[in-house]
Short mmCIF file of C-alpha atoms in Angstrom, two decimals:
data_model
loop_
_atom_site.label_atom_id
_atom_site.label_comp_id
_atom_site.label_asym_id
_atom_site.label_seq_id
_atom_site.Cartn_x
_atom_site.Cartn_y
_atom_site.Cartn_z
CA MET A 1227 52.42 -144.05 14.30
CA GLN A 1228 52.22 -147.47 15.95
CA PRO A 1229 49.13 -148.23 18.02
CA THR A 1230 49.45 -148.86 21.75
CA ILE A 1231 48.43 -152.12 23.37
CA THR A 1232 45.42 -150.31 24.86
CA GLU A 1233 44.30 -149.18 21.40
CA ILE A 1234 44.74 -152.72 20.05
CA ILE A 1235 42.73 -154.20 22.92
CA LEU A 1236 39.90 -151.71 22.27
CA LYS A 1237 40.01 -152.57 18.57
CA LEU A 1238 40.06 -156.31 19.30
CA GLU A 1239 37.18 -155.94 21.73
CA ASP A 1240 35.20 -154.01 19.12
CA ILE A 1241 35.79 -156.14 16.01
CA HIS A 1242 36.65 -159.66 17.19
CA GLY A 1243 33.15 -160.95 16.38
CA MET A 1244 33.22 -159.52 12.85
CA LEU A 1245 36.57 -161.22 12.24
CA GLY A 1246 35.48 -164.59 13.62
CA ILE A 1247 37.90 -164.35 16.53
CA THR A 1248 37.13 -166.16 19.76
CA LEU A 1249 38.75 -164.50 22.76
CA PHE A 1250 39.90 -166.85 25.50
CA ASP A 1251 39.03 -166.01 29.12
CA LYS A 1252 41.42 -163.45 30.55
CA ALA A 1253 44.42 -164.57 32.56
CA SER A 1254 44.53 -163.55 36.19
CA PRO A 1255 47.49 -161.80 37.84
CA ALA A 1256 48.15 -165.18 39.56
CA ASP A 1257 48.27 -166.88 36.12
CA ILE A 1258 50.86 -164.36 34.97
CA ASP A 1259 52.90 -164.82 38.16
CA LEU A 1260 52.81 -168.61 37.70
CA PHE A 1261 53.89 -168.23 34.07
CA GLU A 1262 56.80 -165.97 35.00
CA GLN A 1263 57.93 -168.24 37.84
CA THR A 1264 57.64 -171.43 35.78
CA MET A 1265 59.37 -169.93 32.74
CA GLY A 1266 61.97 -168.04 34.79
CA ILE A 1267 61.26 -164.79 32.93
CA LYS A 1268 59.44 -161.51 33.32
CA LEU A 1269 56.81 -160.75 30.69
CA PRO A 1270 56.99 -157.35 29.03
CA GLN A 1271 54.24 -155.02 30.27
CA ASP A 1272 52.29 -154.99 26.99
CA LEU A 1273 52.12 -158.80 27.02
CA LYS A 1274 50.85 -158.72 30.59
CA THR A 1275 48.22 -156.17 29.55
CA PHE A 1276 47.18 -158.34 26.58
CA TYR A 1277 46.94 -161.54 28.64
CA LEU A 1278 44.98 -159.76 31.38
CA PHE A 1279 42.48 -158.80 28.63
CA CYS A 1280 42.38 -162.27 27.05
CA ASN A 1281 44.51 -165.34 27.53
CA GLY A 1282 45.04 -165.57 23.79
CA PHE A 1283 42.54 -166.01 20.99
CA GLU A 1284 41.80 -168.08 17.93
CA GLN A 1285 40.40 -167.37 14.51
CA ASP A 1286 38.76 -170.31 12.78
CA GLU A 1287 39.00 -168.99 9.23
CA ASP A 1288 42.78 -168.64 9.23
CA MET A 1289 43.38 -171.22 11.99
CA PHE A 1290 45.56 -168.56 13.63
CA ARG A 1291 45.97 -168.36 17.40
CA MET A 1292 47.62 -166.23 20.02
CA ILE A 1293 48.74 -168.99 22.39
CA PRO A 1294 47.39 -169.09 25.98
CA LEU A 1295 49.92 -168.89 28.82
CA ASP A 1296 49.26 -172.39 30.16
CA GLU A 1297 49.82 -173.88 26.71
CA ILE A 1298 53.09 -171.98 26.36
CA ILE A 1299 54.21 -173.53 29.66
CA ASP A 1300 53.14 -177.01 28.51
CA ASN A 1301 55.04 -176.54 25.25
CA THR A 1302 58.26 -175.49 26.97
CA LEU A 1303 58.53 -178.23 29.57
CA GLY A 1304 60.43 -181.37 28.70
CA GLU A 1305 63.09 -182.40 26.26
CA GLU A 1306 61.49 -180.82 23.18
CA ARG A 1307 62.50 -177.29 24.19
CA SER A 1308 65.83 -177.42 22.37
CA THR A 1309 64.14 -178.27 19.06
CA TYR A 1310 60.99 -176.26 19.68
CA PHE A 1311 62.64 -172.84 19.90
CA SER A 1312 65.21 -170.97 17.88
CA VAL A 1313 66.57 -169.16 20.95
CA GLN A 1314 66.75 -170.00 24.64
CA ASN A 1315 65.18 -166.76 25.86
CA GLY A 1316 61.92 -166.99 23.95
CA PHE A 1317 58.69 -168.82 23.37
CA HIS A 1318 56.07 -169.23 20.70
CA VAL A 1319 53.44 -166.55 21.12
CA ALA A 1320 51.34 -167.28 18.02
CA GLU A 1321 50.74 -170.20 15.71
CA TYR A 1322 48.91 -171.18 12.54
CA CYS A 1323 47.29 -174.48 11.55
CA ILE A 1324 48.07 -176.47 14.71
CA TYR A 1325 51.71 -175.39 14.92
CA CYS A 1326 52.51 -175.72 11.22
CA ASP A 1327 53.79 -172.15 11.40
CA ASN A 1328 54.96 -170.18 14.44
CA TRP A 1329 55.83 -166.70 15.66
CA GLU A 1330 58.26 -166.47 18.54
CA LEU A 1331 58.73 -163.79 21.14
CA ASN A 1332 62.42 -163.30 21.98
CA LEU A 1333 63.10 -161.50 25.25
CA ASP A 1334 65.95 -159.06 25.80
CA LYS A 1335 68.02 -160.34 28.71
CA GLU A 1336 68.91 -156.80 29.83
CA ASP A 1337 65.50 -155.08 29.68
CA GLU A 1338 62.29 -156.98 30.48
CA ASN A 1339 60.18 -154.63 28.36
CA LYS A 1340 62.27 -155.11 25.21
CA TYR A 1341 61.65 -158.03 22.90
CA THR A 1342 61.27 -158.97 19.26
CA ILE A 1343 58.69 -161.08 17.48
CA SER A 1344 60.12 -163.35 14.82
CA HIS A 1345 58.58 -165.59 12.22
CA LEU A 1346 60.02 -169.06 11.92
CA SER A 1347 59.96 -170.60 8.45
CA ASP A 1348 62.12 -173.02 6.50
CA ASN A 1349 64.75 -173.12 9.28
CA ASN A 1350 64.98 -169.35 8.95
CA THR A 1351 64.14 -166.79 11.63
CA LEU A 1352 63.03 -163.36 10.44
CA THR A 1353 62.51 -160.58 12.96
CA LEU A 1354 59.27 -158.76 12.17
CA THR A 1355 58.87 -156.25 14.99
CA ASP A 1356 59.68 -155.22 18.53
CA SER A 1357 56.01 -154.44 19.23
CA LEU A 1358 53.13 -156.75 20.12
CA PRO A 1359 50.65 -153.99 19.21
CA GLU A 1360 52.16 -153.70 15.73
CA PHE A 1361 52.05 -157.49 15.27
CA LEU A 1362 48.41 -157.69 16.39
CA ASN A 1363 47.47 -154.65 14.30
CA ARG A 1364 48.90 -156.30 11.18
CA PHE A 1365 46.82 -159.38 11.91
CA LEU A 1366 43.63 -157.46 12.72
CA ASN A 1367 43.94 -155.34 9.57
CA GLY A 1368 44.78 -158.11 7.12
CA GLY A 1369 44.55 -161.48 8.77
CA LEU A 1370 47.18 -164.07 8.11
CA PHE A 1371 47.26 -164.03 4.32
CA ASN A 1372 46.82 -160.30 3.71
CA GLY A 1373 48.55 -159.07 6.86
CA LEU A 1374 51.24 -161.20 8.47
CA TYR A 1375 52.60 -163.11 5.46
CA PRO A 1376 52.87 -160.08 3.14
CA TRP A 1377 54.57 -158.19 5.99
CA GLN A 1378 57.20 -160.92 6.12
CA SER A 1379 57.74 -160.60 2.37
CA GLU A 1380 58.12 -156.82 2.67
CA ILE A 1381 60.78 -157.23 5.35
CA GLU A 1382 62.61 -159.94 3.39
CA GLN A 1383 62.72 -157.70 0.31
CA ARG A 1384 63.92 -154.70 2.33
CA THR A 1385 66.66 -156.66 4.08
CA SER A 1386 67.88 -158.36 0.91
CA GLY A 1387 68.15 -155.02 -0.87
CA ARG A 1388 65.64 -155.82 -3.61
#
């Protein structure tokens, strides 16, 4: 059974220090409104809940970050957008090693609470999940190298029929 965003937040609150994670100050409802207006989108409810808890986080050991809302806005303004994203209805939600590797949230145009999280690598986009709690749980349980990357390999093997 997948954890809920509330369960993930409680887990993150409890173990972030042990994992070397620095939580950024929480976003305000006004920050979320500004993000939605600037981006021209509605955030799914579990993302709003996450950003109201913390406006992203970083882990020094793995150099992994959940990107703060204001940085997402900064990254999407300007001419780079067409090369920065694989789809027009999405944005990078997480990154590793100063944007050497990225995970993108792709919004469903019909339902604001539906989305996917994809990993971008080697000009290839692989959908990992449709759940922020599952994505964060994978990271919290195994970090980058024992959680997120092996998960990608599992999905690649499953989808290629190996």
